CSV table of C-alpha atoms in Angstrom, one decimal:
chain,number,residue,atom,x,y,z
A,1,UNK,CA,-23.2,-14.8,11.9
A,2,UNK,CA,-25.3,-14.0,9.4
A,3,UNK,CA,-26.9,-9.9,8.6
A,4,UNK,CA,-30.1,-12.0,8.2
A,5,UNK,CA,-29.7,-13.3,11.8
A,6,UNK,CA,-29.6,-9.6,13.7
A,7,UNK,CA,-31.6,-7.0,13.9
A,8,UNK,CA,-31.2,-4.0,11.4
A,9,UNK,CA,-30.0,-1.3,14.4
A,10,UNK,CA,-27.3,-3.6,15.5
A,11,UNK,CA,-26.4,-3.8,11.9
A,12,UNK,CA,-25.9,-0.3,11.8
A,13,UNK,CA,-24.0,0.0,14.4
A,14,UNK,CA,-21.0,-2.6,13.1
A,15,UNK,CA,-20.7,-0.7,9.7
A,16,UNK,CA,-20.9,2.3,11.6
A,17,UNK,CA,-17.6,0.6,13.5
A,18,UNK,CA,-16.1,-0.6,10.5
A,19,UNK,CA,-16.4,3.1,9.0
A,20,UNK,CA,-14.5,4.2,11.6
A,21,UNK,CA,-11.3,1.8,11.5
A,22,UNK,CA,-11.9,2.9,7.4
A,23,UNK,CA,-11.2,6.2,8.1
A,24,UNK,CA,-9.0,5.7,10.7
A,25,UNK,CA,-6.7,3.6,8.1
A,26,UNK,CA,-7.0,6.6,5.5
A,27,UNK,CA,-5.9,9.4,7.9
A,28,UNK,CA,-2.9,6.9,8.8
A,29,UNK,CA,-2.0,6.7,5.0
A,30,UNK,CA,-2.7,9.8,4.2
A,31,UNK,CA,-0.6,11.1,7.0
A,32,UNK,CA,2.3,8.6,6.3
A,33,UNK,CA,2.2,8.4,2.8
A,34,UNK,CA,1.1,12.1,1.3
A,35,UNK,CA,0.6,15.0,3.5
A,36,UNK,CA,4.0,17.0,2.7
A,37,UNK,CA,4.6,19.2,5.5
A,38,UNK,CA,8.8,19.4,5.8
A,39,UNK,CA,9.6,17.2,8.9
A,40,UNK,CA,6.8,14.5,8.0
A,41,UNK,CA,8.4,14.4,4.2
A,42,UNK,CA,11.9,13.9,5.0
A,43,UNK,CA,11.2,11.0,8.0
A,44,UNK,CA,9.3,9.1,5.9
A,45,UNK,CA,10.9,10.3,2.5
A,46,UNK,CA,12.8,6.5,2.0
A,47,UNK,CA,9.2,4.9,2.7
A,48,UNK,CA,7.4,7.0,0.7
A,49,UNK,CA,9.7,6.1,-2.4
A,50,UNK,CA,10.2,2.2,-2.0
A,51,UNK,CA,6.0,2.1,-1.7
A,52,UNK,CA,5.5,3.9,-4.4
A,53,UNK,CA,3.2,7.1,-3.5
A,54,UNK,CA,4.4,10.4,-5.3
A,55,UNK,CA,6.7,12.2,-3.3
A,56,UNK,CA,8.2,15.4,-4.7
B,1,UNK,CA,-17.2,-7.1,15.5
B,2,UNK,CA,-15.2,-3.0,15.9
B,3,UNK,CA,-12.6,-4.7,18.6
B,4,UNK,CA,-12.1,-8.3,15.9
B,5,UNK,CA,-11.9,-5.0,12.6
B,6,UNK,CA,-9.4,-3.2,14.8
B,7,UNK,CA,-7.6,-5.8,16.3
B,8,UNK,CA,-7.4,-7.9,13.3
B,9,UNK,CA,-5.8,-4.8,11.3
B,10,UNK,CA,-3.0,-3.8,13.8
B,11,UNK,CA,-1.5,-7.3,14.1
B,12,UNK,CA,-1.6,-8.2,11.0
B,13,UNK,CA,-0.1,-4.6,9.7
B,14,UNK,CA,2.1,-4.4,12.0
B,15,UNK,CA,3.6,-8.0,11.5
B,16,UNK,CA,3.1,-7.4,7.6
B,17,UNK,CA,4.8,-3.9,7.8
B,18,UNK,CA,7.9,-5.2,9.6
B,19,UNK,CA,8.9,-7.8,6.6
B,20,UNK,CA,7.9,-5.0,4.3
B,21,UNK,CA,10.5,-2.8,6.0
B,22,UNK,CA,12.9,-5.3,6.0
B,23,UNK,CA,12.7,-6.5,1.9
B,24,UNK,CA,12.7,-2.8,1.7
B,25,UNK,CA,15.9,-1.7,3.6
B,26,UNK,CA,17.6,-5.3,1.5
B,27,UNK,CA,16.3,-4.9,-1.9
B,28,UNK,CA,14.7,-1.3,-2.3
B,29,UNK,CA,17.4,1.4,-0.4
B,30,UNK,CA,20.7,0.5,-2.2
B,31,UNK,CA,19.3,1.5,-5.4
B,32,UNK,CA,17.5,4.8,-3.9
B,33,UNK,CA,20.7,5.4,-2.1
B,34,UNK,CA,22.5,4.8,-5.4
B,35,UNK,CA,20.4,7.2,-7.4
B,36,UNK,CA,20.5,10.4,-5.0
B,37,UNK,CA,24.4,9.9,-5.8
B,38,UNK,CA,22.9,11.3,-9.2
B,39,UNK,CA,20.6,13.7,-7.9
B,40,UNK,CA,23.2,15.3,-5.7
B,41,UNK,CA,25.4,15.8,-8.9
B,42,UNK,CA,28.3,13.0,-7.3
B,43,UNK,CA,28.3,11.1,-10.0
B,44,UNK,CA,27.2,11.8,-13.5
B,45,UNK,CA,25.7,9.9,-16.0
B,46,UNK,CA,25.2,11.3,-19.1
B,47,UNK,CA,28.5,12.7,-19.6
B,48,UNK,CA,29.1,10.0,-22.2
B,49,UNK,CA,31.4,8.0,-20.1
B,50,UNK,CA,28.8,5.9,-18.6
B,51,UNK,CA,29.1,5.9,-14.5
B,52,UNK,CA,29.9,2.9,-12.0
B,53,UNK,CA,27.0,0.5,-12.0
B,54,UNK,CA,28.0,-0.4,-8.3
B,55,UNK,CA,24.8,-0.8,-6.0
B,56,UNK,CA,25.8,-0.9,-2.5
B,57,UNK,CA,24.1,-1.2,0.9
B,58,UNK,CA,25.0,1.6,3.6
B,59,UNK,CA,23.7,1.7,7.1
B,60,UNK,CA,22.5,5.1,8.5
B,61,UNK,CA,20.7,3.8,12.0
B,62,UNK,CA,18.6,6.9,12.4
B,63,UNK,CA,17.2,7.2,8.4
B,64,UNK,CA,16.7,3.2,8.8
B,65,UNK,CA,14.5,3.4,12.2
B,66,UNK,CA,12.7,5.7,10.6
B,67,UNK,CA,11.7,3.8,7.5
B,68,UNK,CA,10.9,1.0,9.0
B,69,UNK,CA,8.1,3.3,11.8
B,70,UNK,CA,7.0,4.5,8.7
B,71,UNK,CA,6.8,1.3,6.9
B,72,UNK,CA,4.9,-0.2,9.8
B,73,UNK,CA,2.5,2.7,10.0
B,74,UNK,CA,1.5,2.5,6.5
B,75,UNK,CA,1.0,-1.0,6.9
B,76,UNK,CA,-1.3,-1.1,9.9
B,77,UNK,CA,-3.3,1.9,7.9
B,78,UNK,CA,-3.5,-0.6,4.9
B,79,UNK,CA,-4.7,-2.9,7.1
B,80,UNK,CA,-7.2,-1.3,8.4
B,81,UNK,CA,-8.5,-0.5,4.9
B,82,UNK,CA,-8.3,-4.3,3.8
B,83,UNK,CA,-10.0,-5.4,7.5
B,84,UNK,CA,-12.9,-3.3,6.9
B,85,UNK,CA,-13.2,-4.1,3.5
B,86,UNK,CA,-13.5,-7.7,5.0
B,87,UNK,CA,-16.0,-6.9,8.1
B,88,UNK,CA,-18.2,-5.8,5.0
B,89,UNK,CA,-18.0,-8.6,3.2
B,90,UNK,CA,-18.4,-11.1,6.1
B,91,UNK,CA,-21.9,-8.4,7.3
B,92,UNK,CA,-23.0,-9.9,4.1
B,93,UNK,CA,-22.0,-13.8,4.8
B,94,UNK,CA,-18.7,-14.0,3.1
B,95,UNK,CA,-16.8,-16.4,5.1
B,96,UNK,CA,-12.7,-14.9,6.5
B,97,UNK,CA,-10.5,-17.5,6.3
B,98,UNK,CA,-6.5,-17.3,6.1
B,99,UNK,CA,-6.3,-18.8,2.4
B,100,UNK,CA,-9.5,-15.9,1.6
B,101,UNK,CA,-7.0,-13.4,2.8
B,102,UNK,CA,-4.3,-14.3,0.6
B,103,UNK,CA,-6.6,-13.6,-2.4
B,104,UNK,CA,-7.7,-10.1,-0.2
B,105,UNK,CA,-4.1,-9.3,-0.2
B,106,UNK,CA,-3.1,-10.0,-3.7
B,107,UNK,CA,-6.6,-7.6,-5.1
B,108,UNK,CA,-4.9,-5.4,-1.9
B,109,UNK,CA,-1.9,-4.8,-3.7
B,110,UNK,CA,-3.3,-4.8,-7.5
B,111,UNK,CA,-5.6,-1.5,-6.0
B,112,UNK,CA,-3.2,0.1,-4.2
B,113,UNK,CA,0.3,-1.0,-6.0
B,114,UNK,CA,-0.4,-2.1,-9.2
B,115,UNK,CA,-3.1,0.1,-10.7
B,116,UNK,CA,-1.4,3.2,-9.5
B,117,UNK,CA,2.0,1.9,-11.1
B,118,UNK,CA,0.7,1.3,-14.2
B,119,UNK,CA,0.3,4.7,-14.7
B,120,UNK,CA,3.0,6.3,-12.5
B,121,UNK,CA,5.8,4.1,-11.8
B,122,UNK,CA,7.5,3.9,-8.6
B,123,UNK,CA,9.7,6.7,-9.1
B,124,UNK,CA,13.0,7.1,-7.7
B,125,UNK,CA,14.6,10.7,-6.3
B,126,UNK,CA,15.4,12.6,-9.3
B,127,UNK,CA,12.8,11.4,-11.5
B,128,UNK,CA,10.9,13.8,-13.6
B,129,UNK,CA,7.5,13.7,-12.7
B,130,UNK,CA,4.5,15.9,-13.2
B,131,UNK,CA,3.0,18.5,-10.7
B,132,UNK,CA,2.8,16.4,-7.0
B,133,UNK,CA,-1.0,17.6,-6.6
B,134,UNK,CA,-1.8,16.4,-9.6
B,135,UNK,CA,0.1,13.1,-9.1
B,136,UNK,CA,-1.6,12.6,-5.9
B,137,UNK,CA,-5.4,13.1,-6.9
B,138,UNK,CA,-4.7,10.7,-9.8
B,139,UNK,CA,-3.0,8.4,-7.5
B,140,UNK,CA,-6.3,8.5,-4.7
B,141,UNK,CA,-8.6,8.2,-7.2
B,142,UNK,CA,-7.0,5.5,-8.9
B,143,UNK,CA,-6.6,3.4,-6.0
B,144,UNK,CA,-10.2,3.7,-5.0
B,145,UNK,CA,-11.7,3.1,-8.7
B,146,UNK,CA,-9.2,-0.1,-8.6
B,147,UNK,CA,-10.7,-1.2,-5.0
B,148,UNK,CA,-14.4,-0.7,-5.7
B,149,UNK,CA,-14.1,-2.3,-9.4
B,150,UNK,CA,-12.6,-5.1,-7.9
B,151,UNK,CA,-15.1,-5.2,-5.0
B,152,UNK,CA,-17.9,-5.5,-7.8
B,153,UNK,CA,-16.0,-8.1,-9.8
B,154,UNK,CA,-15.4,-10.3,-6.7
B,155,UNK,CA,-19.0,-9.8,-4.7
B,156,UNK,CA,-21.6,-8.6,-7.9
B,157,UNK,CA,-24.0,-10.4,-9.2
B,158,UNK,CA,-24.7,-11.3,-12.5
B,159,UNK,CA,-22.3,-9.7,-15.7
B,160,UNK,CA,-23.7,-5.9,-15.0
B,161,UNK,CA,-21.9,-4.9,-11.9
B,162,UNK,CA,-18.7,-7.3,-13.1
B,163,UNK,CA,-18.7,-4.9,-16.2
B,164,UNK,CA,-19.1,-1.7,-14.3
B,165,UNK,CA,-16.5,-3.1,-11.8
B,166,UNK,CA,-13.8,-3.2,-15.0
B,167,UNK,CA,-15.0,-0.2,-16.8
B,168,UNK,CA,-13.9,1.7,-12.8
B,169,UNK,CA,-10.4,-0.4,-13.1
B,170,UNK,CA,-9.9,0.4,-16.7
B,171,UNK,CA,-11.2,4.4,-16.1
B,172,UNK,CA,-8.6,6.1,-14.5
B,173,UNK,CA,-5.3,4.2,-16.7
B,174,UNK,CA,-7.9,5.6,-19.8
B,175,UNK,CA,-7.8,9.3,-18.3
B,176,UNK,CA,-3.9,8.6,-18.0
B,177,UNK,CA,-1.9,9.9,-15.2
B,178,UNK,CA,-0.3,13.2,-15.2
B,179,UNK,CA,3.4,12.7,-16.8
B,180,UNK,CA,6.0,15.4,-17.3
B,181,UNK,CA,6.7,17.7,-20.2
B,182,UNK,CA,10.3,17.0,-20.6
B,183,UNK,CA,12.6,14.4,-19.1
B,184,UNK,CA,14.9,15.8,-17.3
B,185,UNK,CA,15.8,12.9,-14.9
B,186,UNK,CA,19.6,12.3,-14.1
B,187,UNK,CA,19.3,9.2,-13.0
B,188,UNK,CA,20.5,6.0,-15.5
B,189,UNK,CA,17.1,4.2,-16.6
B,190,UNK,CA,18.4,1.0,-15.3
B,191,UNK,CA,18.7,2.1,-11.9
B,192,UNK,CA,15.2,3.5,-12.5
B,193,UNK,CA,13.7,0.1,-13.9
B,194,UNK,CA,15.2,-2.1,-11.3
B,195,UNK,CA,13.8,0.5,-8.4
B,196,UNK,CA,10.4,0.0,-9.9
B,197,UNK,CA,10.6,-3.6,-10.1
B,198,UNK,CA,11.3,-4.3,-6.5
B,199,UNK,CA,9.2,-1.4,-5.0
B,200,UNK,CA,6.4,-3.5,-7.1
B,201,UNK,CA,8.1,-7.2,-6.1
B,202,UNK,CA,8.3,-6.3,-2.1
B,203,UNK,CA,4.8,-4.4,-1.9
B,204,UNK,CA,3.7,-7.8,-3.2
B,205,UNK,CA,5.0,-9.9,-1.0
B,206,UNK,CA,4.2,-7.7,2.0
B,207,UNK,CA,0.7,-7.3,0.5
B,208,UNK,CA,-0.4,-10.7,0.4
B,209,UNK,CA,1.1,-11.5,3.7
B,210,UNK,CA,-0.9,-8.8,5.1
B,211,UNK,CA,-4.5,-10.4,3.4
B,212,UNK,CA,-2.6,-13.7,5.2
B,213,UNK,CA,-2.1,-12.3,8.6
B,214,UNK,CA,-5.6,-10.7,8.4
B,215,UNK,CA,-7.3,-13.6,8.2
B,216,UNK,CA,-5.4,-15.6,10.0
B,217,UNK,CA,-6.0,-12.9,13.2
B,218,UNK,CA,-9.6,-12.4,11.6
B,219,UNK,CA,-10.3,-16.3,12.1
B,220,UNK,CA,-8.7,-16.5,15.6
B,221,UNK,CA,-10.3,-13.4,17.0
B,222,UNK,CA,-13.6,-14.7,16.1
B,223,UNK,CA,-13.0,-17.9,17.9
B,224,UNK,CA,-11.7,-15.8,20.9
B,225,UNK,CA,-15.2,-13.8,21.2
B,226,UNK,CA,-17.3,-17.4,20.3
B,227,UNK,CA,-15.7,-18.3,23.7
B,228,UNK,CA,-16.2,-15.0,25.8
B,229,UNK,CA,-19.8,-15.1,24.6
């Protein structure tokens, strides 16, 4: 599977895919790991710490 | 090839987050629990007595369940990062395999571990530490000049790009990442060195079972769609 072997559109259309699981992995970090809204800091406070993301 | 990027990522994080919650809660929360002892003002440590060096486990069910969700979430979000990385470089005839993803995961962590440790350490409650918004553009920014200059290194051709690729590595550790004014930290620096180490040593391991796992359910759901097809 080769991008030589497809046509450009349906080329498009798999990085236009693999955009979206991109961004859908860097809301989910983001989220996790940095936004600091109370509740969200404190559940994942122990997390945040052992992985290493700035937390206070 | 959107079903194999997203079904690919949330196996393999979710597998690869649970062993990283479980090093973690082992190696990584005794000596966090240890050190909020001295950010709570228990136990002291500069008094110039010295303080236990005692390191113990503790269970708390509910703060445990929740580190190990969050450790799985970030971990499927990592994988989706490092799976889409991949779906790029196999659109342009790189070939997936399990062994490839071992290397995926070890550049995986360097980006998004080791790069942004070099400049601010894994730090453990209590630390001193700069401004968090500060911290946390240098700590994006970082991790994404790390991942591109490595994606250059690894897939450019010819010494230009390879150059440009460490130039974006070396960049951000050159600009430096924001430190304190004064250390004011109560916690003993040993505690602090060990906590570093082993956030570093388990997001290692985790990291280059996750480029594992992603191949591995890269390879197999390729060979799943070869046979639908």
């Amino acid at each position: 599977m080769t991008a030589l072997s497809k046509s450009a559109g349906l080329v498009r259309t798999e990085i236009l895919g693999i955009a979206a699981v991109f961004a859908l992995g860097l809301g989910i970090v983001t989220l996790a790991g940095h936004v600091q809204a109370a509740t969200l800091h404190d559940a994942a406070h122990d997390t945040r710490h052992a992985t290493g993301f700035p937390c206070h | 090839m959107f079903r194999q990027v997203l079904t690919s990522a949330l196996f393999a994080g979710f597998a690869a987050g649970l062993i990283a919650a479980a090093l973690q809660l082992v190696f990584v929360q005794p000596v966090l629990l240890a050190s909020e002892l001295y950010e709570s003002g228990e136990v002291v440590h500069f008094a110039g007595q010295g303080s236990s060096a005692h390191v113990a486990w503790a269970f708390d069910p509910v703060r445990d369940m929740l580190s190990i969700l969050f450790a799985t979430l970030i971990y499927c979000g990592y994988a989706m990062l490092l799976v889409a990385a991949m779906a790029l470089a196999a659109l342009r005839g790189v070939e997936i395999t399990p062994r490839a993803g071992l290397l995926w995961g070890i550049a995986g962590f360097v980006a998004v571990h080791l790069a942004p440790a070099f400049g601010l350490p894994p730090e453990l409650p209590g630390s001193a530490a700069a401004d968090l918004g500060a911290r946390q553009v240098w700590w994006f920014s970082t991790v994404a000049a790390t991942g591109i200059g490595l994606w250059l290194i690894a897939f450019g051709t010819g010494p230009v790009p390879r150059v440009i690729g460490a130039l974006a590595i070396l960049a951000p550790q050159v600009i430096g990442a924001p430190h304190p004014d004064t250390f004011v930290g109560p916690v003993p620096p040993e505690l602090a060195g060990l906590f570093a180490a082993r956030a570093l040593g388990v997001g290692f391991a985790a990291w280059t079972l996750l480029g594992l796992f992603a191949g591995w359910f890269w390879q197999r759901e390729a060979t799943m769609q070869a046979q639908e097809a």
